[in-house]
PDB file of C-alpha atoms in Angstrom:
ATOM      1  CA  MET A  26      -2.905 -21.517   6.814  1.00 89.00           C
ATOM      2  CA  ARG A  27      -1.276 -22.773   3.612  1.00 96.00           C
ATOM      3  CA  ALA A  28      -2.983 -21.926  -0.160  1.00 97.00           C
ATOM      4  CA  PHE A  29      -1.859 -25.011  -2.554  1.00 98.00           C
ATOM      5  CA  ILE A  30      -1.407 -23.841  -5.637  1.00 97.00           C
ATOM      6  CA  ILE A  31      -2.548 -28.069  -8.157  1.00 98.00           C
ATOM      7  CA  GLU A  32      -1.459 -27.950 -11.246  1.00 96.00           C
ATOM      8  CA  LEU A  33      -3.785 -29.597 -14.000  1.00 96.00           C
ATOM      9  CA  GLU A  34      -4.693 -30.457 -17.477  1.00 94.00           C
ATOM     10  CA  ASN A  35      -6.819 -28.653 -19.365  1.00 94.00           C
ATOM     11  CA  ARG A  36      -9.397 -31.574 -20.022  1.00 93.00           C
ATOM     12  CA  PRO A  37     -12.989 -31.246 -19.127  1.00 94.00           C
ATOM     13  CA  GLY A  38     -13.410 -33.002 -15.896  1.00 95.00           C
ATOM     14  CA  THR A  39      -9.856 -32.113 -14.041  1.00 94.00           C
ATOM     15  CA  LEU A  40     -11.423 -29.756 -11.807  1.00 95.00           C
ATOM     16  CA  ALA A  41     -14.842 -32.414 -11.011  1.00 96.00           C
ATOM     17  CA  ASP A  42     -11.920 -35.120 -10.296  1.00 96.00           C
ATOM     18  CA  LEU A  43     -10.257 -33.346  -8.080  1.00 97.00           C
ATOM     19  CA  CYS A  44     -13.137 -31.493  -6.317  1.00 96.00           C
ATOM     20  CA  GLU A  45     -15.075 -35.053  -5.567  1.00 97.00           C
ATOM     21  CA  ALA A  46     -12.227 -36.041  -3.894  1.00 97.00           C
ATOM     22  CA  ILE A  47     -10.940 -33.523  -2.074  1.00 97.00           C
ATOM     23  CA  GLY A  48     -15.673 -33.477  -0.791  1.00 97.00           C
ATOM     24  CA  ALA A  49     -14.645 -37.070  -0.029  1.00 97.00           C
ATOM     25  CA  ALA A  50     -12.221 -36.821   1.629  1.00 97.00           C
ATOM     26  CA  ASN A  51     -14.231 -34.564   3.837  1.00 97.00           C
ATOM     27  CA  ILE A  52     -12.191 -31.709   3.411  1.00 97.00           C
ATOM     28  CA  ASN A  53     -14.471 -28.112   2.881  1.00 96.00           C
ATOM     29  CA  VAL A  54     -12.604 -25.880  -0.013  1.00 96.00           C
ATOM     30  CA  SER A  55     -12.711 -21.336   1.743  1.00 93.00           C
ATOM     31  CA  GLY A  56     -10.980 -20.242  -1.561  1.00 94.00           C
ATOM     32  CA  LEU A  57     -10.497 -21.010  -5.411  1.00 95.00           C
ATOM     33  CA  ALA A  58      -9.077 -19.197  -8.110  1.00 96.00           C
ATOM     34  CA  GLY A  59      -7.807 -20.822 -11.457  1.00 94.00           C
ATOM     35  CA  ALA A  60      -6.833 -20.469 -14.895  1.00 94.00           C
ATOM     36  CA  SER A  61      -5.599 -22.717 -17.980  1.00 90.00           C
ATOM     37  CA  ARG A  62      -3.827 -21.661 -20.909  1.00 90.00           C
ATOM     38  CA  HIS A  63      -2.904 -24.170 -24.010  1.00 91.00           C
ATOM     39  CA  ALA A  64      -3.096 -27.746 -22.318  1.00 89.00           C
ATOM     40  CA  GLY A  65      -2.076 -27.272 -18.753  1.00 91.00           C
ATOM     41  CA  GLY A  66      -4.029 -25.130 -16.169  1.00 93.00           C
ATOM     42  CA  ALA A  67      -3.735 -23.943 -12.390  1.00 96.00           C
ATOM     43  CA  VAL A  68      -5.910 -23.871  -8.884  1.00 97.00           C
ATOM     44  CA  ALA A  69      -4.781 -21.483  -6.044  1.00 97.00           C
ATOM     45  CA  LEU A  70      -6.784 -22.758  -2.863  1.00 96.00           C
ATOM     46  CA  ILE A  71      -7.427 -22.921   0.346  1.00 97.00           C
ATOM     47  CA  THR A  72      -9.161 -25.172   2.395  1.00 95.00           C
ATOM     48  CA  SER A  73     -10.212 -26.526   6.292  1.00 91.00           C
ATOM     49  CA  ASN A  74      -7.152 -29.281   6.105  1.00 96.00           C
ATOM     50  CA  ASP A  75      -3.940 -28.909   5.360  1.00 97.00           C
ATOM     51  CA  ALA A  76      -2.606 -31.998   6.637  1.00 97.00           C
ATOM     52  CA  GLY A  77      -5.291 -33.772   5.385  1.00 97.00           C
ATOM     53  CA  MET A  78      -4.950 -32.044   1.376  1.00 98.00           C
ATOM     54  CA  ARG A  79      -1.710 -32.877   1.458  1.00 98.00           C
ATOM     55  CA  ALA A  80      -1.800 -36.057   2.101  1.00 98.00           C
ATOM     56  CA  LEU A  81      -4.537 -36.506  -0.353  1.00 98.00           C
ATOM     57  CA  LEU A  82      -2.064 -34.660  -3.356  1.00 98.00           C
ATOM     58  CA  GLU A  83       0.856 -37.537  -2.354  1.00 97.00           C
ATOM     59  CA  ALA A  84      -1.940 -39.861  -2.954  1.00 97.00           C
ATOM     60  CA  ARG A  85      -2.222 -38.477  -5.861  1.00 96.00           C
ATOM     61  CA  HIS A  86       0.557 -37.695  -6.868  1.00 97.00           C
ATOM     62  CA  ALA A  87      -0.405 -34.187  -8.011  1.00 96.00           C
ATOM     63  CA  ASP A  88       2.215 -31.508  -9.045  1.00 97.00           C
ATOM     64  CA  TYR A  89       1.663 -29.278  -6.626  1.00 97.00           C
ATOM     65  CA  ARG A  90       3.123 -26.226  -4.375  1.00 97.00           C
ATOM     66  CA  GLU A  91       1.854 -24.854  -1.566  1.00 97.00           C
ATOM     67  CA  ALA A  92       2.664 -20.830   0.227  1.00 97.00           C
ATOM     68  CA  PRO A  93       1.830 -18.791   2.753  1.00 97.00           C
ATOM     69  CA  VAL A  94      -1.263 -16.483   2.750  1.00 96.00           C
ATOM     70  CA  VAL A  95      -1.366 -13.171   3.670  1.00 95.00           C
ATOM     71  CA  SER A  96      -5.339 -11.959   4.139  1.00 92.00           C
ATOM     72  CA  ALA A  97      -6.062  -8.477   3.791  1.00 93.00           C
ATOM     73  CA  THR A  98      -9.208  -6.813   3.495  1.00 91.00           C
ATOM     74  CA  LEU A  99      -9.560  -4.222   0.340  1.00 93.00           C
ATOM     75  CA  ASP A 100     -12.104  -1.384  -0.236  1.00 91.00           C
ATOM     76  CA  ASP A 101     -14.178  -2.034  -2.772  1.00 90.00           C
ATOM     77  CA  ARG A 102     -12.450   0.819  -5.232  1.00 90.00           C
ATOM     78  CA  PRO A 103     -10.908   1.143  -8.062  1.00 93.00           C
ATOM     79  CA  GLY A 104      -6.852   1.318  -7.141  1.00 93.00           C
ATOM     80  CA  THR A 105      -7.010  -1.190  -4.078  1.00 92.00           C
ATOM     81  CA  LEU A 106      -6.083  -4.191  -5.391  1.00 94.00           C
ATOM     82  CA  GLY A 107      -2.260  -2.950  -7.109  1.00 94.00           C
ATOM     83  CA  GLU A 108      -2.087  -1.143  -3.660  1.00 94.00           C
ATOM     84  CA  ALA A 109      -2.490  -3.845  -1.660  1.00 95.00           C
ATOM     85  CA  ALA A 110      -0.046  -5.371  -4.845  1.00 96.00           C
ATOM     86  CA  ARG A 111       2.814  -2.361  -4.831  1.00 95.00           C
ATOM     87  CA  ARG A 112       3.212  -2.654  -1.102  1.00 95.00           C
ATOM     88  CA  LEU A 113       4.199  -6.367  -1.637  1.00 96.00           C
ATOM     89  CA  GLY A 114       6.671  -5.921  -4.556  1.00 96.00           C
ATOM     90  CA  ASP A 115       7.547  -3.223  -2.770  1.00 96.00           C
ATOM     91  CA  SER A 116       9.204  -5.346   0.640  1.00 95.00           C
ATOM     92  CA  GLY A 117      10.752  -7.802  -2.424  1.00 97.00           C
ATOM     93  CA  VAL A 118       7.882  -9.922  -1.888  1.00 97.00           C
ATOM     94  CA  ASN A 119       6.290 -12.964  -4.574  1.00 97.00           C
ATOM     95  CA  VAL A 120       2.929 -13.622  -5.429  1.00 97.00           C
ATOM     96  CA  GLU A 121       2.310 -17.187  -6.372  1.00 96.00           C
ATOM     97  CA  ALA A 122      -2.104 -16.665  -5.990  1.00 97.00           C
ATOM     98  CA  ILE A 123      -4.434 -14.806  -5.744  1.00 96.00           C
ATOM     99  CA  ILE A 124      -7.247 -16.045  -3.218  1.00 96.00           C
ATOM    100  CA  PRO A 125     -10.869 -14.216  -3.022  1.00 93.00           C
ATOM    101  CA  THR A 126     -11.844 -15.401   0.747  1.00 92.00           C
ATOM    102  CA  GLY A 127     -15.470 -13.127   0.272  1.00 89.00           C
ATOM    103  CA  VAL A 128     -17.253 -10.290   0.045  1.00 88.00           C
ATOM    104  CA  ARG A 129     -18.421  -8.011   3.179  1.00 89.00           C
ATOM    105  CA  GLY A 130     -20.993  -4.244   2.882  1.00 90.00           C
ATOM    106  CA  LEU A 131     -18.098  -2.344  -0.002  1.00 89.00           C
ATOM    107  CA  ARG A 132     -15.183  -4.987   1.322  1.00 91.00           C
ATOM    108  CA  VAL A 133     -13.794  -7.190  -0.162  1.00 92.00           C
ATOM    109  CA  SER A 134     -11.320 -10.114   1.320  1.00 92.00           C
ATOM    110  CA  VAL A 135      -8.600 -11.746  -0.116  1.00 94.00           C
ATOM    111  CA  ALA A 136      -5.067 -13.926   0.914  1.00 96.00           C
ATOM    112  CA  PHE A 137      -2.778 -13.562  -1.035  1.00 97.00           C
ATOM    113  CA  ALA A 138      -0.326 -16.304  -1.078  1.00 97.00           C
ATOM    114  CA  VAL A 139       3.497 -15.236  -0.938  1.00 97.00           C
ATOM    115  CA  ASP A 140       6.440 -16.404  -1.018  1.00 97.00           C
ATOM    116  CA  ASP A 141       8.209 -14.893   1.518  1.00 96.00           C
ATOM    117  CA  GLU A 142       5.144 -14.740   5.162  1.00 95.00           C
ATOM    118  CA  PRO A 143       6.719 -12.565   7.542  1.00 95.00           C
ATOM    119  CA  ARG A 144       7.955 -10.374   4.812  1.00 96.00           C
ATOM    120  CA  GLY A 145       4.445 -10.065   3.436  1.00 95.00           C
ATOM    121  CA  ARG A 146       2.705 -10.283   7.093  1.00 94.00           C
ATOM    122  CA  GLN A 147       4.212  -6.558   7.771  1.00 94.00           C
ATOM    123  CA  ALA A 148       3.587  -5.039   4.186  1.00 94.00           C
ATOM    124  CA  LEU A 149       0.039  -5.081   4.487  1.00 93.00           C
ATOM    125  CA  ALA A 150      -0.043  -5.317   8.200  1.00 88.00           C
ATOM    126  CA  ASP A 151      -2.963  -2.367   8.180  1.00 81.00           C
ATOM    127  CA  LEU A 152      -5.135  -4.616   5.354  1.00 75.00           C
ATOM    128  CA  ALA A 153      -4.318  -7.534   7.743  1.00 60.00           C
ATOM    129  CA  GLN A 154      -5.319  -6.185  10.635  1.00 55.00           C
ATOM    130  CA  ARG A 155      -8.973  -4.935   9.083  1.00 51.00           C
ATOM    131  CA  ALA A 156     -10.091  -8.682   7.621  1.00 48.00           C
ATOM    132  CA  THR A 157      -9.357  -9.926  10.674  1.00 47.00           C
ATOM    133  CA  SER A 158     -11.247  -6.893  12.389  1.00 46.00           C
ATOM    134  CA  SER A 159     -14.767  -6.966   9.694  1.00 43.00           C
ATOM    135  CA  ILE A 160     -14.469 -11.113   8.975  1.00 40.00           C
TER     136      ILE A 160
END
């Protein structure tokens, strides 16, 4: 699974244009996060079709990058996100994006787009195991 981090102009309709194109390509978005700053911003998303998403972005000449995703399930309480982020940081893994992917009971599933998937998986091994068994 890959996260697509797409640079967007900060103006009305830019996100709508992208999301409509994704829908028209019959690609489902399963996770999304984004923010703007000044004249620009970025949206990070996970889709049902990595190859299709890549082709769509290439056809649109979009400014984007991809990152592998490491999933974790965190307890819904203060500090758990910091604990997971610290594990990644202490392992030398840079987080490119964080995308919430679900909530079940008192657990929150999160996808971390990272620069080093094997080390990221190792750092979050027990949390990733929880992610695959609880959802």
